[in-house]
PDB file of C-alpha atoms in Angstrom:
ATOM      1  CA  MET K   1     -40.048-110.515   3.656  1.00  0.00           C
ATOM      2  CA  THR K   2     -41.002-112.146   6.949  1.00  0.00           C
ATOM      3  CA  ASP K   3     -41.078-110.221  10.224  1.00  0.00           C
ATOM      4  CA  ASP K   4     -38.069-112.211  11.440  1.00  0.00           C
ATOM      5  CA  VAL K   5     -35.954-111.236   8.434  1.00  0.00           C
ATOM      6  CA  TYR K   6     -37.064-107.603   8.711  1.00  0.00           C
ATOM      7  CA  TYR K   7     -35.956-107.340  12.333  1.00  0.00           C
ATOM      8  CA  TRP K   8     -32.732-109.288  11.762  1.00  0.00           C
ATOM      9  CA  GLN K   9     -31.857-106.799   9.023  1.00  0.00           C
ATOM     10  CA  SER K  10     -32.999-103.891  11.186  1.00  0.00           C
ATOM     11  CA  ALA K  11     -30.698-104.982  14.006  1.00  0.00           C
ATOM     12  CA  ARG K  12     -27.723-104.566  11.692  1.00  0.00           C
ATOM     13  CA  ARG K  13     -29.073-101.376  10.103  1.00  0.00           C
ATOM     14  CA  LEU K  14     -29.548 -99.725  13.493  1.00  0.00           C
ATOM     15  CA  TRP K  15     -26.181-100.918  14.777  1.00  0.00           C
ATOM     16  CA  HIS K  16     -24.579 -99.129  11.821  1.00  0.00           C
ATOM     17  CA  GLN K  17     -26.660 -96.044  12.575  1.00  0.00           C
ATOM     18  CA  LEU K  18     -26.148 -95.851  16.333  1.00  0.00           C
ATOM     19  CA  GLU K  19     -22.668 -97.235  17.006  1.00  0.00           C
ATOM     20  CA  PRO K  20     -20.943 -94.144  15.526  1.00  0.00           C
ATOM     21  CA  VAL K  21     -23.099 -91.918  17.762  1.00  0.00           C
ATOM     22  CA  PHE K  22     -21.873 -93.820  20.814  1.00  0.00           C
ATOM     23  CA  ALA K  23     -18.246 -94.408  19.825  1.00  0.00           C
ATOM     24  CA  PRO K  24     -16.776 -90.874  20.091  1.00  0.00           C
ATOM     25  CA  PHE K  25     -16.824 -91.560  23.820  1.00  0.00           C
ATOM     26  CA  PHE K  26     -13.683 -93.659  23.414  1.00  0.00           C
ATOM     27  CA  TYR K  27     -11.784 -90.815  21.724  1.00  0.00           C
ATOM     28  CA  ALA K  28     -13.236 -87.512  22.941  1.00  0.00           C
ATOM     29  CA  PRO K  29     -10.871 -85.141  24.776  1.00  0.00           C
ATOM     30  CA  GLU K  30     -13.581 -84.371  27.319  1.00  0.00           C
ATOM     31  CA  VAL K  31     -13.687 -88.052  28.296  1.00  0.00           C
ATOM     32  CA  PHE K  32      -9.900 -88.220  28.516  1.00  0.00           C
ATOM     33  CA  GLU K  33      -9.984 -85.222  30.849  1.00  0.00           C
ATOM     34  CA  GLU K  34     -12.475 -86.977  33.120  1.00  0.00           C
ATOM     35  CA  ALA K  35     -10.278 -90.084  33.110  1.00  0.00           C
ATOM     36  CA  ALA K  36      -7.205 -88.043  33.994  1.00  0.00           C
ATOM     37  CA  ALA K  37      -9.088 -86.369  36.841  1.00  0.00           C
ATOM     38  CA  LEU K  38      -9.743 -89.824  38.310  1.00  0.00           C
ATOM     39  CA  GLY K  39      -6.042 -90.651  38.081  1.00  0.00           C
ATOM     40  CA  TYR K  40      -5.910 -92.845  34.961  1.00  0.00           C
ATOM     41  CA  ALA K  41      -3.067 -92.464  32.497  1.00  0.00           C
ATOM     42  CA  THR K  42      -4.242 -91.005  29.186  1.00  0.00           C
ATOM     43  CA  GLU K  43      -1.249 -91.441  26.860  1.00  0.00           C
ATOM     44  CA  THR K  44      -3.429 -94.125  25.215  1.00  0.00           C
ATOM     45  CA  ARG K  45      -7.130 -94.800  25.649  1.00  0.00           C
ATOM     46  CA  TRP K  46      -6.714 -98.236  27.226  1.00  0.00           C
ATOM     47  CA  PRO K  47      -6.075 -97.439  30.920  1.00  0.00           C
ATOM     48  CA  ALA K  48      -9.486 -95.742  31.068  1.00  0.00           C
ATOM     49  CA  TYR K  49     -11.242 -97.860  28.451  1.00  0.00           C
ATOM     50  CA  PHE K  50     -11.317-100.942  30.650  1.00  0.00           C
ATOM     51  CA  PRO K  51     -12.719 -99.336  33.815  1.00  0.00           C
ATOM     52  CA  PHE K  52     -15.112 -97.101  31.879  1.00  0.00           C
ATOM     53  CA  ARG K  53     -16.623-100.062  30.044  1.00  0.00           C
ATOM     54  CA  ALA K  54     -16.397-102.599  32.875  1.00  0.00           C
ATOM     55  CA  ALA K  55     -17.631-100.344  35.696  1.00  0.00           C
ATOM     56  CA  PRO K  56     -21.281-101.532  35.434  1.00  0.00           C
ATOM     57  CA  LEU K  57     -19.980-104.960  36.539  1.00  0.00           C
ATOM     58  CA  GLY K  58     -18.572-103.493  39.737  1.00  0.00           C
ATOM     59  CA  ALA K  59     -14.962-104.068  40.768  1.00  0.00           C
ATOM     60  CA  ALA K  60     -14.588-106.924  38.301  1.00  0.00           C
ATOM     61  CA  GLY K  61     -11.317-108.829  38.175  1.00  0.00           C
ATOM     62  CA  PRO K  62      -9.266-109.643  35.057  1.00  0.00           C
ATOM     63  CA  ARG K  63     -10.857-113.059  34.490  1.00  0.00           C
ATOM     64  CA  LEU K  64     -14.385-111.657  34.448  1.00  0.00           C
ATOM     65  CA  VAL K  65     -13.428-108.738  32.205  1.00  0.00           C
ATOM     66  CA  THR K  66     -11.521-111.042  29.851  1.00  0.00           C
ATOM     67  CA  ALA K  67     -14.578-113.282  29.608  1.00  0.00           C
ATOM     68  CA  ALA K  68     -16.945-110.366  29.045  1.00  0.00           C
ATOM     69  CA  PHE K  69     -14.750-108.482  26.542  1.00  0.00           C
ATOM     70  CA  TYR K  70     -13.526-111.732  24.925  1.00  0.00           C
ATOM     71  CA  SER K  71     -11.235-110.601  22.099  1.00  0.00           C
ATOM     72  CA  PHE K  72      -8.668-108.737  24.208  1.00  0.00           C
ATOM     73  CA  SER K  73      -5.477-110.462  25.248  1.00  0.00           C
ATOM     74  CA  PRO K  74      -5.812-111.646  28.859  1.00  0.00           C
ATOM     75  CA  ALA K  75      -2.417-110.093  29.572  1.00  0.00           C
ATOM     76  CA  MET K  76      -3.670-106.717  28.309  1.00  0.00           C
ATOM     77  CA  VAL K  77      -6.814-106.977  30.398  1.00  0.00           C
ATOM     78  CA  ALA K  78      -4.847-107.816  33.532  1.00  0.00           C
ATOM     79  CA  GLU K  79      -2.429-104.939  32.931  1.00  0.00           C
ATOM     80  CA  HIS K  80      -5.260-102.408  32.999  1.00  0.00           C
ATOM     81  CA  VAL K  81      -7.896-104.004  35.223  1.00  0.00           C
ATOM     82  CA  GLU K  82      -5.732-105.062  38.159  1.00  0.00           C
ATOM     83  CA  PRO K  83      -4.892-101.443  39.118  1.00  0.00           C
ATOM     84  CA  ALA K  84      -8.144 -99.906  37.861  1.00  0.00           C
ATOM     85  CA  TRP K  85     -10.225-100.117  41.034  1.00  0.00           C
ATOM     86  CA  ARG K  86      -7.339 -99.008  43.243  1.00  0.00           C
ATOM     87  CA  ILE K  87      -7.276 -95.774  41.237  1.00  0.00           C
ATOM     88  CA  ALA K  88     -11.030 -95.182  41.383  1.00  0.00           C
ATOM     89  CA  GLU K  89     -14.067 -97.085  42.609  1.00  0.00           C
ATOM     90  CA  PRO K  90     -16.682 -98.221  40.066  1.00  0.00           C
ATOM     91  CA  ALA K  91     -19.224 -95.656  41.296  1.00  0.00           C
ATOM     92  CA  GLN K  92     -16.694 -92.874  40.707  1.00  0.00           C
ATOM     93  CA  VAL K  93     -15.930 -94.240  37.247  1.00  0.00           C
ATOM     94  CA  LEU K  94     -19.623 -94.391  36.321  1.00  0.00           C
ATOM     95  CA  ALA K  95     -20.141 -90.799  37.451  1.00  0.00           C
ATOM     96  CA  ALA K  96     -17.077 -89.640  35.523  1.00  0.00           C
ATOM     97  CA  ARG K  97     -18.091 -91.389  32.316  1.00  0.00           C
ATOM     98  CA  LEU K  98     -21.527 -89.759  32.427  1.00  0.00           C
ATOM     99  CA  ARG K  99     -19.878 -86.361  32.942  1.00  0.00           C
ATOM    100  CA  GLY K 100     -17.653 -87.143  29.970  1.00  0.00           C
ATOM    101  CA  VAL K 101     -20.631 -88.056  27.794  1.00  0.00           C
ATOM    102  CA  ASP K 102     -22.412 -84.874  28.802  1.00  0.00           C
ATOM    103  CA  ARG K 103     -19.422 -82.694  27.958  1.00  0.00           C
ATOM    104  CA  MET K 104     -18.714 -84.599  24.730  1.00  0.00           C
ATOM    105  CA  TYR K 105     -22.246 -84.247  23.391  1.00  0.00           C
ATOM    106  CA  ARG K 106     -22.410 -80.580  24.405  1.00  0.00           C
ATOM    107  CA  THR K 107     -19.417 -80.105  22.122  1.00  0.00           C
ATOM    108  CA  LEU K 108     -20.490 -82.382  19.259  1.00  0.00           C
ATOM    109  CA  MET K 109     -24.238 -81.747  19.260  1.00  0.00           C
ATOM    110  CA  ALA K 110     -24.616 -78.305  20.772  1.00  0.00           C
ATOM    111  CA  ASP K 111     -27.286 -77.275  18.247  1.00  0.00           C
ATOM    112  CA  GLN K 112     -29.351 -80.415  18.911  1.00  0.00           C
ATOM    113  CA  LEU K 113     -29.446 -80.437  22.713  1.00  0.00           C
ATOM    114  CA  GLY K 114     -32.880 -79.601  24.011  1.00  0.00           C
ATOM    115  CA  THR K 115     -34.594 -80.224  20.674  1.00  0.00           C
ATOM    116  CA  PRO K 116     -37.745 -82.334  20.262  1.00  0.00           C
ATOM    117  CA  GLY K 117     -35.864 -84.485  17.740  1.00  0.00           C
ATOM    118  CA  LEU K 118     -33.252 -85.509  20.289  1.00  0.00           C
ATOM    119  CA  ALA K 119     -35.888 -86.258  22.911  1.00  0.00           C
ATOM    120  CA  GLU K 120     -37.835 -88.414  20.438  1.00  0.00           C
ATOM    121  CA  THR K 121     -34.680 -90.253  19.356  1.00  0.00           C
ATOM    122  CA  ALA K 122     -33.710 -90.979  22.951  1.00  0.00           C
ATOM    123  CA  ALA K 123     -37.218 -92.197  23.762  1.00  0.00           C
ATOM    124  CA  LEU K 124     -37.278 -94.635  20.834  1.00  0.00           C
ATOM    125  CA  VAL K 125     -33.849 -96.094  21.595  1.00  0.00           C
ATOM    126  CA  ARG K 126     -34.637 -96.315  25.303  1.00  0.00           C
ATOM    127  CA  ARG K 127     -37.866 -98.202  24.551  1.00  0.00           C
ATOM    128  CA  ALA K 128     -35.870-100.803  22.649  1.00  0.00           C
ATOM    129  CA  ALA K 129     -33.160-100.948  25.320  1.00  0.00           C
ATOM    130  CA  GLU K 130     -35.615-101.435  28.156  1.00  0.00           C
ATOM    131  CA  SER K 131     -37.188-104.390  26.332  1.00  0.00           C
ATOM    132  CA  ALA K 132     -33.865-106.247  25.999  1.00  0.00           C
ATOM    133  CA  ASP K 133     -33.747-109.691  27.598  1.00  0.00           C
ATOM    134  CA  THR K 134     -30.422-109.755  29.432  1.00  0.00           C
ATOM    135  CA  VAL K 135     -30.396-113.394  30.581  1.00  0.00           C
ATOM    136  CA  GLY K 136     -26.979-114.826  29.742  1.00  0.00           C
ATOM    137  CA  ARG K 137     -25.696-111.373  28.751  1.00  0.00           C
ATOM    138  CA  PRO K 138     -23.550-110.068  31.619  1.00  0.00           C
ATOM    139  CA  LEU K 139     -22.515-106.696  30.223  1.00  0.00           C
ATOM    140  CA  ALA K 140     -26.007-105.900  28.999  1.00  0.00           C
ATOM    141  CA  ALA K 141     -27.502-106.983  32.327  1.00  0.00           C
ATOM    142  CA  ALA K 142     -25.078-104.858  34.323  1.00  0.00           C
ATOM    143  CA  THR K 143     -25.809-101.858  32.117  1.00  0.00           C
ATOM    144  CA  ALA K 144     -29.553-102.432  32.445  1.00  0.00           C
ATOM    145  CA  ASP K 145     -29.192-102.213  36.248  1.00  0.00           C
ATOM    146  CA  LEU K 146     -27.855 -98.655  36.048  1.00  0.00           C
ATOM    147  CA  PRO K 147     -30.261 -95.810  36.856  1.00  0.00           C
ATOM    148  CA  TRP K 148     -31.410 -93.814  33.864  1.00  0.00           C
ATOM    149  CA  PRO K 149     -30.150 -90.230  33.623  1.00  0.00           C
ATOM    150  CA  ASP K 150     -32.645 -87.428  33.117  1.00  0.00           C
ATOM    151  CA  GLU K 151     -31.373 -85.507  30.098  1.00  0.00           C
ATOM    152  CA  PRO K 152     -32.230 -86.912  26.655  1.00  0.00           C
ATOM    153  CA  HIS K 153     -28.674 -86.850  25.301  1.00  0.00           C
ATOM    154  CA  LEU K 154     -27.498 -88.912  28.265  1.00  0.00           C
ATOM    155  CA  VAL K 155     -30.469 -91.262  27.921  1.00  0.00           C
ATOM    156  CA  LEU K 156     -29.578 -91.746  24.249  1.00  0.00           C
ATOM    157  CA  TRP K 157     -25.973 -92.658  25.019  1.00  0.00           C
ATOM    158  CA  GLN K 158     -26.895 -95.032  27.841  1.00  0.00           C
ATOM    159  CA  ALA K 159     -29.593 -96.731  25.752  1.00  0.00           C
ATOM    160  CA  ILE K 160     -27.130 -97.260  22.894  1.00  0.00           C
ATOM    161  CA  SER K 161     -24.619 -98.574  25.435  1.00  0.00           C
ATOM    162  CA  LEU K 162     -27.093-101.173  26.681  1.00  0.00           C
ATOM    163  CA  LEU K 163     -28.017-102.250  23.149  1.00  0.00           C
ATOM    164  CA  ARG K 164     -24.410-102.488  21.959  1.00  0.00           C
ATOM    165  CA  GLU K 165     -23.466-104.598  24.976  1.00  0.00           C
ATOM    166  CA  HIS K 166     -26.548-106.754  24.342  1.00  0.00           C
ATOM    167  CA  ARG K 167     -25.368-107.217  20.758  1.00  0.00           C
ATOM    168  CA  GLY K 168     -21.797-107.849  21.884  1.00  0.00           C
ATOM    169  CA  ASP K 169     -22.840-110.481  24.418  1.00  0.00           C
ATOM    170  CA  GLY K 170     -24.780-112.238  21.667  1.00  0.00           C
ATOM    171  CA  HIS K 171     -21.837-112.003  19.291  1.00  0.00           C
ATOM    172  CA  ILE K 172     -19.615-113.710  21.862  1.00  0.00           C
ATOM    173  CA  ALA K 173     -22.199-116.476  22.188  1.00  0.00           C
ATOM    174  CA  ALA K 174     -22.073-116.951  18.403  1.00  0.00           C
ATOM    175  CA  LEU K 175     -18.274-117.094  18.455  1.00  0.00           C
ATOM    176  CA  VAL K 176     -18.220-119.622  21.277  1.00  0.00           C
ATOM    177  CA  ASP K 177     -20.869-121.731  19.548  1.00  0.00           C
ATOM    178  CA  ASN K 178     -18.634-121.842  16.470  1.00  0.00           C
ATOM    179  CA  ASP K 179     -15.505-122.762  18.457  1.00  0.00           C
ATOM    180  CA  LEU K 180     -13.583-119.512  17.960  1.00  0.00           C
ATOM    181  CA  ASP K 181     -11.601-118.293  20.947  1.00  0.00           C
ATOM    182  CA  GLY K 182     -10.768-114.614  21.462  1.00  0.00           C
ATOM    183  CA  CYS K 183      -7.657-114.538  19.304  1.00  0.00           C
ATOM    184  CA  GLU K 184      -9.144-116.816  16.629  1.00  0.00           C
ATOM    185  CA  ALA K 185     -12.119-114.484  16.412  1.00  0.00           C
ATOM    186  CA  LEU K 186      -9.802-111.625  15.440  1.00  0.00           C
ATOM    187  CA  VAL K 187      -7.650-113.683  13.065  1.00  0.00           C
ATOM    188  CA  SER K 188     -10.714-114.981  11.241  1.00  0.00           C
ATOM    189  CA  PHE K 189     -12.224-111.484  11.079  1.00  0.00           C
ATOM    190  CA  ALA K 190      -9.024-110.008   9.671  1.00  0.00           C
ATOM    191  CA  ALA K 191      -8.972-112.878   7.163  1.00  0.00           C
ATOM    192  CA  ILE K 192     -12.220-111.696   5.547  1.00  0.00           C
ATOM    193  CA  GLY K 193     -10.934-108.112   5.282  1.00  0.00           C
ATOM    194  CA  ALA K 194     -12.863-106.594   8.186  1.00  0.00           C
ATOM    195  CA  ALA K 195      -9.806-104.456   8.979  1.00  0.00           C
ATOM    196  CA  PRO K 196      -6.048-104.671   8.464  1.00  0.00           C
ATOM    197  CA  VAL K 197      -4.174-106.986  10.802  1.00  0.00           C
ATOM    198  CA  GLU K 198      -2.475-103.895  12.257  1.00  0.00           C
ATOM    199  CA  THR K 199      -5.841-102.647  13.511  1.00  0.00           C
ATOM    200  CA  PHE K 200      -6.389-105.843  15.467  1.00  0.00           C
ATOM    201  CA  GLU K 201      -2.951-105.518  17.047  1.00  0.00           C
ATOM    202  CA  SER K 202      -4.571-103.020  19.421  1.00  0.00           C
ATOM    203  CA  ARG K 203      -5.986-106.036  21.293  1.00  0.00           C
ATOM    204  CA  GLN K 204      -2.346-106.899  22.119  1.00  0.00           C
ATOM    205  CA  TRP K 205      -2.154-110.598  21.375  1.00  0.00           C
ATOM    206  CA  SER K 206       1.526-111.451  20.933  1.00  0.00           C
ATOM    207  CA  PRO K 207       2.845-112.367  17.464  1.00  0.00           C
ATOM    208  CA  GLU K 208       3.280-115.914  18.747  1.00  0.00           C
ATOM    209  CA  GLU K 209      -0.335-116.087  19.966  1.00  0.00           C
ATOM    210  CA  TRP K 210      -1.603-114.637  16.673  1.00  0.00           C
ATOM    211  CA  GLN K 211       0.459-117.129  14.660  1.00  0.00           C
ATOM    212  CA  ALA K 212      -0.719-120.053  16.780  1.00  0.00           C
ATOM    213  CA  ALA K 213      -4.355-118.991  16.293  1.00  0.00           C
ATOM    214  CA  ALA K 214      -3.800-118.704  12.533  1.00  0.00           C
ATOM    215  CA  GLU K 215      -2.315-122.215  12.480  1.00  0.00           C
ATOM    216  CA  ARG K 216      -5.338-123.596  14.344  1.00  0.00           C
ATOM    217  CA  LEU K 217      -7.642-121.962  11.808  1.00  0.00           C
ATOM    218  CA  ARG K 218      -5.579-123.340   8.908  1.00  0.00           C
ATOM    219  CA  ALA K 219      -5.880-126.818  10.381  1.00  0.00           C
ATOM    220  CA  ARG K 220      -9.664-126.365  10.309  1.00  0.00           C
ATOM    221  CA  GLY K 221      -9.584-125.197   6.691  1.00  0.00           C
ATOM    222  CA  LEU K 222     -10.737-121.676   7.597  1.00  0.00           C
ATOM    223  CA  VAL K 223      -7.721-119.652   6.386  1.00  0.00           C
ATOM    224  CA  ASP K 224      -5.103-120.336   3.767  1.00  0.00           C
ATOM    225  CA  ALA K 225      -1.327-120.015   3.926  1.00  0.00           C
ATOM    226  CA  ASP K 226      -1.289-116.238   3.423  1.00  0.00           C
ATOM    227  CA  GLY K 227      -3.906-115.626   6.114  1.00  0.00           C
ATOM    228  CA  SER K 228      -6.866-115.021   3.787  1.00  0.00           C
ATOM    229  CA  ALA K 229     -10.161-116.699   4.530  1.00  0.00           C
ATOM    230  CA  THR K 230     -11.073-119.783   2.553  1.00  0.00           C
ATOM    231  CA  ASP K 231     -14.620-120.228   1.275  1.00  0.00           C
ATOM    232  CA  THR K 232     -15.272-122.311   4.368  1.00  0.00           C
ATOM    233  CA  GLY K 233     -13.887-119.538   6.560  1.00  0.00           C
ATOM    234  CA  ARG K 234     -16.053-116.921   4.872  1.00  0.00           C
ATOM    235  CA  ASP K 235     -19.112-119.123   5.277  1.00  0.00           C
ATOM    236  CA  LEU K 236     -18.346-119.503   8.969  1.00  0.00           C
ATOM    237  CA  ARG K 237     -17.997-115.757   9.507  1.00  0.00           C
ATOM    238  CA  ASP K 238     -21.215-115.182   7.559  1.00  0.00           C
ATOM    239  CA  ARG K 239     -23.045-117.610   9.847  1.00  0.00           C
ATOM    240  CA  ILE K 240     -21.641-115.788  12.868  1.00  0.00           C
ATOM    241  CA  GLU K 241     -22.777-112.407  11.535  1.00  0.00           C
ATOM    242  CA  ARG K 242     -26.249-113.776  10.772  1.00  0.00           C
ATOM    243  CA  ARG K 243     -26.538-115.304  14.224  1.00  0.00           C
ATOM    244  CA  THR K 244     -25.347-112.070  15.825  1.00  0.00           C
ATOM    245  CA  ASP K 245     -28.070-110.130  14.012  1.00  0.00           C
ATOM    246  CA  GLU K 246     -30.683-112.706  15.009  1.00  0.00           C
ATOM    247  CA  LEU K 247     -29.683-112.485  18.661  1.00  0.00           C
ATOM    248  CA  ALA K 248     -29.584-108.674  18.539  1.00  0.00           C
ATOM    249  CA  SER K 249     -33.009-108.290  16.956  1.00  0.00           C
ATOM    250  CA  ALA K 250     -35.342-108.919  19.895  1.00  0.00           C
ATOM    251  CA  PRO K 251     -35.184-105.447  21.494  1.00  0.00           C
ATOM    252  CA  TRP K 252     -36.068-103.778  18.196  1.00  0.00           C
ATOM    253  CA  ARG K 253     -39.295-105.771  17.868  1.00  0.00           C
ATOM    254  CA  VAL K 254     -41.031-103.371  20.255  1.00  0.00           C
ATOM    255  CA  LEU K 255     -40.723-100.755  17.490  1.00  0.00           C
ATOM    256  CA  THR K 256     -42.840-100.843  14.366  1.00  0.00           C
ATOM    257  CA  PRO K 257     -41.254-100.495  10.914  1.00  0.00           C
ATOM    258  CA  ALA K 258     -42.541 -96.916  10.897  1.00  0.00           C
ATOM    259  CA  ASP K 259     -40.830 -96.315  14.250  1.00  0.00           C
ATOM    260  CA  ILE K 260     -37.573 -97.711  12.896  1.00  0.00           C
ATOM    261  CA  ASP K 261     -37.710 -95.556   9.771  1.00  0.00           C
ATOM    262  CA  ARG K 262     -38.455 -92.564  11.981  1.00  0.00           C
ATOM    263  CA  LEU K 263     -35.490 -93.384  14.220  1.00  0.00           C
ATOM    264  CA  VAL K 264     -33.138 -93.586  11.245  1.00  0.00           C
ATOM    265  CA  GLU K 265     -34.450 -90.224  10.009  1.00  0.00           C
ATOM    266  CA  LEU K 266     -34.109 -88.579  13.418  1.00  0.00           C
ATOM    267  CA  ASN K 267     -30.600 -89.946  13.901  1.00  0.00           C
ATOM    268  CA  VAL K 268     -29.160 -88.266  10.791  1.00  0.00           C
ATOM    269  CA  PRO K 269     -27.883 -85.095  12.513  1.00  0.00           C
ATOM    270  CA  PHE K 270     -26.345 -87.058  15.385  1.00  0.00           C
ATOM    271  CA  LEU K 271     -24.690 -89.559  13.050  1.00  0.00           C
ATOM    272  CA  THR K 272     -23.423 -86.702  10.876  1.00  0.00           C
ATOM    273  CA  ALA K 273     -22.018 -84.821  13.866  1.00  0.00           C
ATOM    274  CA  ALA K 274     -20.191 -87.927  15.075  1.00  0.00           C
ATOM    275  CA  ILE K 275     -18.669 -88.672  11.685  1.00  0.00           C
ATOM    276  CA  LEU K 276     -17.670 -85.049  11.051  1.00  0.00           C
ATOM    277  CA  SER K 277     -16.123 -84.746  14.512  1.00  0.00           C
ATOM    278  CA  GLY K 278     -12.919 -86.326  13.254  1.00  0.00           C
ATOM    279  CA  LEU K 279     -12.739 -88.411  16.418  1.00  0.00           C
ATOM    280  CA  LEU K 280     -13.583 -91.780  14.892  1.00  0.00           C
ATOM    281  CA  PRO K 281     -10.719 -93.800  13.386  1.00  0.00           C
ATOM    282  CA  GLY K 282     -10.728 -94.742   9.725  1.00  0.00           C
ATOM    283  CA  THR K 283     -10.645 -98.458  10.546  1.00  0.00           C
ATOM    284  CA  ASN K 284     -11.868-100.297  13.601  1.00  0.00           C
ATOM    285  CA  THR K 285     -12.078-103.803  14.992  1.00  0.00           C
ATOM    286  CA  LEU K 286     -15.866-103.888  14.523  1.00  0.00           C
ATOM    287  CA  GLY K 287     -15.548-103.979  10.732  1.00  0.00           C
ATOM    288  CA  ILE K 288     -18.709-101.891  10.308  1.00  0.00           C
ATOM    289  CA  ALA K 289     -17.638-100.279   7.049  1.00  0.00           C
ATOM    290  CA  ASN K 290     -16.048-103.356   5.511  1.00  0.00           C
ATOM    291  CA  VAL K 291     -18.154-106.400   6.336  1.00  0.00           C
ATOM    292  CA  LYS K 292     -21.144-106.882   4.077  1.00  0.00           C
ATOM    293  CA  ALA K 293     -24.515-107.593   5.597  1.00  0.00           C
ATOM    294  CA  PRO K 294     -25.475-111.268   5.776  1.00  0.00           C
ATOM    295  CA  VAL K 295     -27.721-112.571   3.026  1.00  0.00           C
ATOM    296  CA  TRP K 296     -31.067-113.715   4.419  1.00  0.00           C
TER     297      TRP K 296
END
């Protein structure tokens, strides 16, 4: 195996390992409480999701957030972003999200806080995050500009945040390069079984927009009449996944294979705590559990 293939595969392996450690943030009651204290509605996660994730960009408008998030309906983005910065300024949102992370991890990982294992994990992930080239990656660049917190559990979350946005920015580049717009990206992903169509409805494209995207993909020979991916469609999604892993691999090259194995070992209790928390949904739009790794 070449070094390139090793790190491409490691980018996916570590995404699977670290994303679940980050993701309880979007569902944790402690984070909802911080959002409510700012004045955001919390009947669903979306009114706070957009400002919490977009706050590193500053008081970004709907067009910028739509471009950076990509697969959300522009109407949905506008609904939540237009009032977001009237409710709270970005600096307030950033402070509240860090408080939410702190409270969340003190609940989920109480036995691990203050341990050498957590400090070592945070240091390894931060080393990778700080090496990330953020040129052409707006969300990663904005996250990289944030000051680092002091406590290891907060460092770990922020480092994962930077790396996941770095990966996400690269994934968008791969989608654009393969001529898939935001809605087509979801339709084509659902077509390979990444998640049920109902899961992708959370991005709030209208039935008419979804149908129009499916028809465009059918015209390209990427999906068939029942919405399943054709062989050509599966090949396209495989190329996109491979390219995403390639583009996500650079930060991990500062770690040796021994470092990466050590990180996976150290992460076990944090990954276990996140999964056992019951906060993470059974299916998600990332398709982590359902999309096979690309063949190199």
